PDB file of C-alpha atoms and ligand atoms in Angstrom:
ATOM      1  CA  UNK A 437      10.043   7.222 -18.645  1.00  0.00           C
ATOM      2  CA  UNK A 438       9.986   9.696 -21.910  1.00  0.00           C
ATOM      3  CA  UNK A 439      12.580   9.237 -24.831  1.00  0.00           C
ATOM      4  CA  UNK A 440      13.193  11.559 -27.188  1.00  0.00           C
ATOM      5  CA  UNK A 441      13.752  10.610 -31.308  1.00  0.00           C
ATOM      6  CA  UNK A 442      15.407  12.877 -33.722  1.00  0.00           C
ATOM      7  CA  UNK A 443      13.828  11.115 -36.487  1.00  0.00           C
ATOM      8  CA  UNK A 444      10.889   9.116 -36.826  1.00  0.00           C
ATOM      9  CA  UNK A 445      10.996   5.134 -35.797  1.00  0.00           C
ATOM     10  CA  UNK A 446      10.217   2.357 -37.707  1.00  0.00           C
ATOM     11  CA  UNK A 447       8.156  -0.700 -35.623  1.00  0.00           C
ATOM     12  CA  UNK A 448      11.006  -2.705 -35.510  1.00  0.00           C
ATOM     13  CA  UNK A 449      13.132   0.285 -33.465  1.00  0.00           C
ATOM     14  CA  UNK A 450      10.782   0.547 -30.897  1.00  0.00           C
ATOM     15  CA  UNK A 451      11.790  -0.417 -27.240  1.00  0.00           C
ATOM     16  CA  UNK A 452       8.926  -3.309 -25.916  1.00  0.00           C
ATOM     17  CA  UNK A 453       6.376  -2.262 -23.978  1.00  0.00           C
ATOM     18  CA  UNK A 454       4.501  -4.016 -20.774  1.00  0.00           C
ATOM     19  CA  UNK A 455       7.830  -5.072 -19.726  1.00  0.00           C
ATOM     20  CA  UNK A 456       9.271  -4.481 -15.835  1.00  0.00           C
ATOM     21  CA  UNK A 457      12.823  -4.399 -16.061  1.00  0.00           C
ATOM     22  CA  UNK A 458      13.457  -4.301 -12.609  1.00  0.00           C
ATOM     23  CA  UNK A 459      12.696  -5.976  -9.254  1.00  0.00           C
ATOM     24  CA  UNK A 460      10.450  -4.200  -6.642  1.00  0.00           C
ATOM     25  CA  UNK A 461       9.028  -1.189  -8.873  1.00  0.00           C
ATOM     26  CA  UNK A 462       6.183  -1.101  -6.672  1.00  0.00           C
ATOM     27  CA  UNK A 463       8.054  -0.028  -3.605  1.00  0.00           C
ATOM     28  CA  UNK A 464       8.511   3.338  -5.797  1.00  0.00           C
ATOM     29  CA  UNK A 465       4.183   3.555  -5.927  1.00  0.00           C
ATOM     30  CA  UNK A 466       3.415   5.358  -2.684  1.00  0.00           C
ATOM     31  CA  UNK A 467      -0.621   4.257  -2.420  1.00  0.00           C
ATOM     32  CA  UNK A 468      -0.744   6.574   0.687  1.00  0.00           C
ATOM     33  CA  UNK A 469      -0.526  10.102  -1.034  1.00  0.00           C
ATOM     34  CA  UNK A 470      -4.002   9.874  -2.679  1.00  0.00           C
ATOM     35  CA  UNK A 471      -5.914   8.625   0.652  1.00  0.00           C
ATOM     36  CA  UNK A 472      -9.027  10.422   1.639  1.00  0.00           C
ATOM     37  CA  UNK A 473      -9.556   8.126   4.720  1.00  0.00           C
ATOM     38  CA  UNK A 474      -6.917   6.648   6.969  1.00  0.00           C
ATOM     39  CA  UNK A 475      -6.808   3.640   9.842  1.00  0.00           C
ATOM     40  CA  UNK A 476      -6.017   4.518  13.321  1.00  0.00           C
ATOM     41  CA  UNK A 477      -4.821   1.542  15.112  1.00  0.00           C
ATOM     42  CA  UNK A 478      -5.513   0.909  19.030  1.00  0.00           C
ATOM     43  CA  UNK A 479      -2.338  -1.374  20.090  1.00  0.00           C
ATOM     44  CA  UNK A 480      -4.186  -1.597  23.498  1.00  0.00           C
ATOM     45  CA  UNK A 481      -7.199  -3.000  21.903  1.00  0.00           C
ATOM     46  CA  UNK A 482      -5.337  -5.168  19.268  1.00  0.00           C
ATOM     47  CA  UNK A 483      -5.429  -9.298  20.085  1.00  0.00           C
ATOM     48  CA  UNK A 484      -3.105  -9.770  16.836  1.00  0.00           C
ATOM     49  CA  UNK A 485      -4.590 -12.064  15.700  1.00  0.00           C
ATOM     50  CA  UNK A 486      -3.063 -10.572  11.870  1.00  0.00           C
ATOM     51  CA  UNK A 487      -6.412 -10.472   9.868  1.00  0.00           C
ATOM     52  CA  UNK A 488      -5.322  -7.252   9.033  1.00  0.00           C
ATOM     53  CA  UNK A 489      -2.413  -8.031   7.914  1.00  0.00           C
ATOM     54  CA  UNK A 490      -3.885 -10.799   5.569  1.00  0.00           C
ATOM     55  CA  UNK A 491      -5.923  -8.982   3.649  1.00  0.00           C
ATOM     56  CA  UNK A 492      -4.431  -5.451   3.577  1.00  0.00           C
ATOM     57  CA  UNK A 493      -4.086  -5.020  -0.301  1.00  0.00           C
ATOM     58  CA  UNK A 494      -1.163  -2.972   0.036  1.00  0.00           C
ATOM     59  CA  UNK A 495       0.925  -4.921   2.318  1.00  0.00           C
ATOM     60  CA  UNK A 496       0.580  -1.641   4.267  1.00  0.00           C
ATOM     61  CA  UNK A 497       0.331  -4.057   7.964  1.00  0.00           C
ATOM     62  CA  UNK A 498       3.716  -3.463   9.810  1.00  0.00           C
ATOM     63  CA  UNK A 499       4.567  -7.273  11.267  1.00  0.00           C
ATOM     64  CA  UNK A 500       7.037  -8.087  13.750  1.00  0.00           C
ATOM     65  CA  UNK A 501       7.678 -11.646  15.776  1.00  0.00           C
ATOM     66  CA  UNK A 502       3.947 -12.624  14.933  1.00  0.00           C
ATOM     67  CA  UNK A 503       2.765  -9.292  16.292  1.00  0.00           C
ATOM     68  CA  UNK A 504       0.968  -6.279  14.749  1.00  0.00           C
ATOM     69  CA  UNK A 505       3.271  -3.171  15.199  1.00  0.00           C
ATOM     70  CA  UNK A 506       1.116  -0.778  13.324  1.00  0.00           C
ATOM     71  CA  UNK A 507       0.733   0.917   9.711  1.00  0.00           C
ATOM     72  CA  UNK A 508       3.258   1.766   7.380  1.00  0.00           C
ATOM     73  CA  UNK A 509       0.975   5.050   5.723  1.00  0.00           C
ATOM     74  CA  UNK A 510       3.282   5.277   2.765  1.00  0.00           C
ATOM     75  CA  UNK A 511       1.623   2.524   1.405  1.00  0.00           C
ATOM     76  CA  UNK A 512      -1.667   2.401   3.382  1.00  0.00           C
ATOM     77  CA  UNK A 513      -4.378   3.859   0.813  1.00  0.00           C
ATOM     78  CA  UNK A 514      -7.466   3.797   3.451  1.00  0.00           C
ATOM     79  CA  UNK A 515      -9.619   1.301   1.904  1.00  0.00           C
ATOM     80  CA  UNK A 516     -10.728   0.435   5.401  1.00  0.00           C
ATOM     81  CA  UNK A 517     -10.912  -3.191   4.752  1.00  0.00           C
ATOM     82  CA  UNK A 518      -8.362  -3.943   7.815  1.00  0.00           C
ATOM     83  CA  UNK A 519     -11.072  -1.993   9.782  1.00  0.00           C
ATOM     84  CA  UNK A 520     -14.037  -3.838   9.167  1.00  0.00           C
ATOM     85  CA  UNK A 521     -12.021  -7.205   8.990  1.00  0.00           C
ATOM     86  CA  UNK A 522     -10.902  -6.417  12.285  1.00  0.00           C
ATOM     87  CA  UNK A 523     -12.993  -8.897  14.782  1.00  0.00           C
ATOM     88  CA  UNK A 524     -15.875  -6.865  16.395  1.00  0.00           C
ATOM     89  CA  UNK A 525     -15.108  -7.587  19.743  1.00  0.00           C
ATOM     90  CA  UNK A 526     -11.167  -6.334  19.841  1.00  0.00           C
ATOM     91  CA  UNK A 527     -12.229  -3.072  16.970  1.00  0.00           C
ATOM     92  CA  UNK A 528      -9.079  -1.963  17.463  1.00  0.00           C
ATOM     93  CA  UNK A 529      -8.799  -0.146  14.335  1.00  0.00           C
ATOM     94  CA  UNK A 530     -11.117   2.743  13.331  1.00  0.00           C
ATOM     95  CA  UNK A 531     -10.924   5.139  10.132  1.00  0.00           C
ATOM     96  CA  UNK A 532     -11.175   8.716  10.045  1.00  0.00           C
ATOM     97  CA  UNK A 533     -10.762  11.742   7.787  1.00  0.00           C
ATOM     98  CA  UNK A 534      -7.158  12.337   6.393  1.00  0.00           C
ATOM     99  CA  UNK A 535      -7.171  15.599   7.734  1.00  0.00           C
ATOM    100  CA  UNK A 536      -7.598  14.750  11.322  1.00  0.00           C
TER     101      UNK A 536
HETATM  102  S1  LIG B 723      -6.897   0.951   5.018  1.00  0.00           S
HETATM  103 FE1  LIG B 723      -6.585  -0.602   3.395  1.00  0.00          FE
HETATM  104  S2  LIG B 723      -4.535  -0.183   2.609  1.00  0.00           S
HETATM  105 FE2  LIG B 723      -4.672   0.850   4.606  1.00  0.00          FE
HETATM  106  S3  LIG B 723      -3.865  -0.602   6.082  1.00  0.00           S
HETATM  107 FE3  LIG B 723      -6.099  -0.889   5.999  1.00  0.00          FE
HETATM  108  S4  LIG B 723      -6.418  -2.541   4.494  1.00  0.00           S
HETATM  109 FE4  LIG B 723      -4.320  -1.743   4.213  1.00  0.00          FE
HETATM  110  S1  LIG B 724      -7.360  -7.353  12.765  1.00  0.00           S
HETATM  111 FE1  LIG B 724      -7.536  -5.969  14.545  1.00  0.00          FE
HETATM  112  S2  LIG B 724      -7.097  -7.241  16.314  1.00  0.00           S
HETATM  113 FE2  LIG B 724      -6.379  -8.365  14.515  1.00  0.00          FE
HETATM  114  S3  LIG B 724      -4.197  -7.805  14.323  1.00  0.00           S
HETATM  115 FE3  LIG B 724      -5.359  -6.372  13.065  1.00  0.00          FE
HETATM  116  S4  LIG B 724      -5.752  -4.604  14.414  1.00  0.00           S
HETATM  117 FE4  LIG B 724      -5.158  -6.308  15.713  1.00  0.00          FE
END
């Protein structure tokens, strides 16, 4: 957010910085519009057993009843680590090119 001054500030009229003044501002950070690679998810391979969903940095793991239910790509920046946490013998997640 830009303000605008009509006259120069002294230190003591400036607003604080580093502050988050409200809840959930990273809801408004959409990860997924700079991805270069993205997950596809097999739900007939998938054993859910959620390791995904662990260790997806963006919380990007769609959860429901215990269950995987697939990938919320708003948020899903295609780091690939729910790919190669995925356990070898389900692989139910693979990444490929954005553009595919
Ligand atoms: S690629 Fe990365 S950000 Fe996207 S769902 Fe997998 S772990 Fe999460
Ligand atoms: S890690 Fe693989 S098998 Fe486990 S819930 Fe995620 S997609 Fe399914």
């Amino acid at each position: 957010m830009s303000m605008k001054f009509d006259k120069p500030m002294t230190w003591q009229e400036l607003p604080a910085g580093c502050l988050i003044d409200e809840r959930a501002t990273s809801l408004h950070f959409k990860t997924g519009d700079w991805r270069s690679m993205r997950p596809l998810w097999d739900a007939e391979k998938c054993i859910h057993c959620l390791f995904c969903w662990i260790t997806c940095p963006d919380t990007a793991i769609t959860v429901q009843d215990g269950k995987m239910t697939g990938i919320d790509y708003d948020y899903c920046k295609g780091c690939g680590i729910c790919a190669v946490i995925c356990p070898p013998k389900a692989s139910a997640i693979d990444m490929v090119r954005e553009e595919k």
